[in-house]
Coordinates of N, CA and C in Angstrom, one line a residue:
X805 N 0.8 -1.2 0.0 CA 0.0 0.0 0.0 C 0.9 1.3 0.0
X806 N 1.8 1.2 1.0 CA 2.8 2.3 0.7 C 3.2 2.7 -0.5
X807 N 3.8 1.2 -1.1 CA 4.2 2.2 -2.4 C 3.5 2.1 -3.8
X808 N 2.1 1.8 -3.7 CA 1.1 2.3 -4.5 C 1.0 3.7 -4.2
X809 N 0.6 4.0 -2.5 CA 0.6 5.5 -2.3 C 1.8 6.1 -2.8
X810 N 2.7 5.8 -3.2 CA 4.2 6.8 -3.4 C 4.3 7.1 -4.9
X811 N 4.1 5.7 -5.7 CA 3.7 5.6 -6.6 C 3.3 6.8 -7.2
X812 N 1.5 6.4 -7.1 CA 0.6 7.0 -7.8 C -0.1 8.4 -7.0
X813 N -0.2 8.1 -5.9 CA -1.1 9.4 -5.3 C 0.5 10.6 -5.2
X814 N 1.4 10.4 -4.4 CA 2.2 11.7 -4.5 C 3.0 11.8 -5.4
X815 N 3.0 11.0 -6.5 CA 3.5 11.4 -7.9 C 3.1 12.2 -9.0
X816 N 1.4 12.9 -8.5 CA 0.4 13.2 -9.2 C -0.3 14.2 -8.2
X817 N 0.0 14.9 -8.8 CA -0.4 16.6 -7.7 C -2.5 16.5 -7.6
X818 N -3.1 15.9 -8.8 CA -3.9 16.3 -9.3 C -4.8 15.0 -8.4
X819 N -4.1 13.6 -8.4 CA -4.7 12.6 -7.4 C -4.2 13.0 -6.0
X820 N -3.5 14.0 -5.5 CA -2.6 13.8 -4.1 C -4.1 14.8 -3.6
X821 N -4.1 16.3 -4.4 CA -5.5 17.1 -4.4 C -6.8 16.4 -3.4
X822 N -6.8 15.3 -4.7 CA -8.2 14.6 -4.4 C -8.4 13.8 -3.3
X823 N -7.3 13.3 -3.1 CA -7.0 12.8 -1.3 C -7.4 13.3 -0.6
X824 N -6.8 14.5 -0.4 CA -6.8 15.3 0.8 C -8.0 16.1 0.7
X825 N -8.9 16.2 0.0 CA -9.6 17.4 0.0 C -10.7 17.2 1.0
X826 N -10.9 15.8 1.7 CA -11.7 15.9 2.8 C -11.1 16.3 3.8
X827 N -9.8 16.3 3.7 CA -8.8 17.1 5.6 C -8.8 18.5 4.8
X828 N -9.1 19.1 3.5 CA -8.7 20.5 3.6 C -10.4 20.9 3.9
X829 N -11.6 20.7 3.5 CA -12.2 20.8 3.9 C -13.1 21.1 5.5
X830 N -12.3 19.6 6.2 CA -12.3 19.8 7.5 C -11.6 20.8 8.3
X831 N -10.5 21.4 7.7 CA -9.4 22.5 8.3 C -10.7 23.8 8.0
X832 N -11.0 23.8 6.6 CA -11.5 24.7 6.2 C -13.0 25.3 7.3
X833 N -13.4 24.0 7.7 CA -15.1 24.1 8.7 C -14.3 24.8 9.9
X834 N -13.2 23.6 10.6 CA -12.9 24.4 11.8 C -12.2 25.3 12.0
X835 N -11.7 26.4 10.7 CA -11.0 27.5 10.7 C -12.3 28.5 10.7
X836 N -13.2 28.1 9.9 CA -14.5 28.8 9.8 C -14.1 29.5 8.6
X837 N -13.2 29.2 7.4 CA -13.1 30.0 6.7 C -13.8 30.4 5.1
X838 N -14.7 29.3 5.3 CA -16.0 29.4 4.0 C -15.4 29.7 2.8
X839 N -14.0 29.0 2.8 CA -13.8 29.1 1.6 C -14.2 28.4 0.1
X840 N -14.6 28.2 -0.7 CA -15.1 27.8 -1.7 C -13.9 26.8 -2.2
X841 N -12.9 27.5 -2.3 CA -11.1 27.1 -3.1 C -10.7 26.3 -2.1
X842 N -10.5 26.7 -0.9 CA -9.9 26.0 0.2 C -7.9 26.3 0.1
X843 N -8.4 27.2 -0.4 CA -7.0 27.5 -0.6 C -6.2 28.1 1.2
X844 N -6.4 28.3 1.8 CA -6.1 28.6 3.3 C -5.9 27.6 3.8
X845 N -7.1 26.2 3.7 CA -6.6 25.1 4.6 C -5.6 24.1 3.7
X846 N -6.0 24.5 2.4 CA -4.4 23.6 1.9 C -3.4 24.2 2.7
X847 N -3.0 25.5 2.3 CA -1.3 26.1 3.3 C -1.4 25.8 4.9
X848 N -2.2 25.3 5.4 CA -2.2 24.7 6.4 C -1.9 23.5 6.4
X849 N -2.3 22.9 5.6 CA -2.2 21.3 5.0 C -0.5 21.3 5.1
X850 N -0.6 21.9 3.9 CA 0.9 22.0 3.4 C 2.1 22.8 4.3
X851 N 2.1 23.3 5.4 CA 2.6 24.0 6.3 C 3.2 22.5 7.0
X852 N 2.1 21.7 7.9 CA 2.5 21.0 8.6 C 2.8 19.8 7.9
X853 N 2.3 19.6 6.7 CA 3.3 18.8 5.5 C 4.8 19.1 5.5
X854 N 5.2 20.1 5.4 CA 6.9 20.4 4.8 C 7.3 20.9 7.0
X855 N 6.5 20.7 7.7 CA 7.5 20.6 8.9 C 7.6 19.4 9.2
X856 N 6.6 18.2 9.5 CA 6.8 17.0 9.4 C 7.6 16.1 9.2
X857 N 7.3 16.3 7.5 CA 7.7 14.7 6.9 C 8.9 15.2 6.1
X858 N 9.7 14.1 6.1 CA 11.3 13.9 5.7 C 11.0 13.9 4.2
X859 N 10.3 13.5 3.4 CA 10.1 14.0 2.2 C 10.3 15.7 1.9
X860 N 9.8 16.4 2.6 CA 10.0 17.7 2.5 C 11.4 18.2 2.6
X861 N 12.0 17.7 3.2 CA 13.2 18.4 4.0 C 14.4 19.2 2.9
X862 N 14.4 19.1 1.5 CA 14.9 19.5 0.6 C 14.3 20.9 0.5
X863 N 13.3 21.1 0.8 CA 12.6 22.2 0.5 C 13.0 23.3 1.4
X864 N 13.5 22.7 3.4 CA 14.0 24.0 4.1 C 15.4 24.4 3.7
X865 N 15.8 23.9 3.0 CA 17.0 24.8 2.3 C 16.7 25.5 1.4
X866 N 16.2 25.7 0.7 CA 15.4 26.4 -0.7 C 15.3 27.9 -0.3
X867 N 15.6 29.0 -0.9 CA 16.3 30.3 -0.6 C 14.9 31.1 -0.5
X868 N 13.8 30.5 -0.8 CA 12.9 31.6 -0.5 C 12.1 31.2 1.1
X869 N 12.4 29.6 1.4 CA 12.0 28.7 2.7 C 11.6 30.3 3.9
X870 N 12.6 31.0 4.2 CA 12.4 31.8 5.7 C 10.9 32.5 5.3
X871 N 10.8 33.3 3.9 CA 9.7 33.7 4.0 C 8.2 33.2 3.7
X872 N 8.5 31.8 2.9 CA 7.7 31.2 2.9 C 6.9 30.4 4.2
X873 N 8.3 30.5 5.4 CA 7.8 30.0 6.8 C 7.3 30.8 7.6
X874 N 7.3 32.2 7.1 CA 6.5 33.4 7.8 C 5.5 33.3 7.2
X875 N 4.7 33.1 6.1 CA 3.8 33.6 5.8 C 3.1 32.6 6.4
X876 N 3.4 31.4 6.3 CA 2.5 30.2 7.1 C 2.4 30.5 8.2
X877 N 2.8 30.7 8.7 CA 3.2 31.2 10.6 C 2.2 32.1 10.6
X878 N 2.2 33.4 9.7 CA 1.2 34.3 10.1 C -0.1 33.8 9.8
X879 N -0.4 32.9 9.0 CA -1.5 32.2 8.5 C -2.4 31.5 9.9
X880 N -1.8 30.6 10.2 CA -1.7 29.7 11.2 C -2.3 30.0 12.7
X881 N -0.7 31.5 13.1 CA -1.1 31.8 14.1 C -2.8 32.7 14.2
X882 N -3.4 33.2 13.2 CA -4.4 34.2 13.1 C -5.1 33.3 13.7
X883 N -5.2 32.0 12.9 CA -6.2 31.0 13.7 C -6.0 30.4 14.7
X884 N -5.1 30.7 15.7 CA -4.7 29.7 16.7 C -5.3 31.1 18.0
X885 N -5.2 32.4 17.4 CA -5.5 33.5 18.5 C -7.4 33.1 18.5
X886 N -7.8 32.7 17.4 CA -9.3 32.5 17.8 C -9.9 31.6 18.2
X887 N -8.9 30.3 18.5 CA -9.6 28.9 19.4 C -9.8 29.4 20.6

């Protein structure tokens, strides 16, 4: 199963999407962000995606990574002041 998932789902931006779109949705209800796109709880998605998992780790060297990790941060924290 692993490496069907490695395979086909995160080799394919377009099936990895379709996975997740029930956790971005759920991000999306308990952020309360009524987004239609879901574009907010993806970067959340994707936030604690590239701090996690060792797949990512190529990416915190990447020269634009500091401000890329602020913007999530400021993303993140907005929602963490209103729980």
């Amino acid at each position: 199963m692993f490496e069907l998932n490695t395979l086909y789902v995160e080799n394919d931006p377009a099936i990895l999407r379709e996975v997740l779109l029930s956790s971005m949705k759920m991000i999306d209800d308990l952020m309360n962000f009524h987004d239609a796109t879901y574009l907010r709880a993806e970067i959340i998605l994707a936030a604690f995606s590239e701090f996690t998992l060792p797949s990512f780790r190529k990416s915190w060297y990447s020269p634009d990574y500091t401000v890329r990790f602020e913007r999530l941060w400021q993303l993140i924290s907005m929602g963490l002041t209103n729980l």
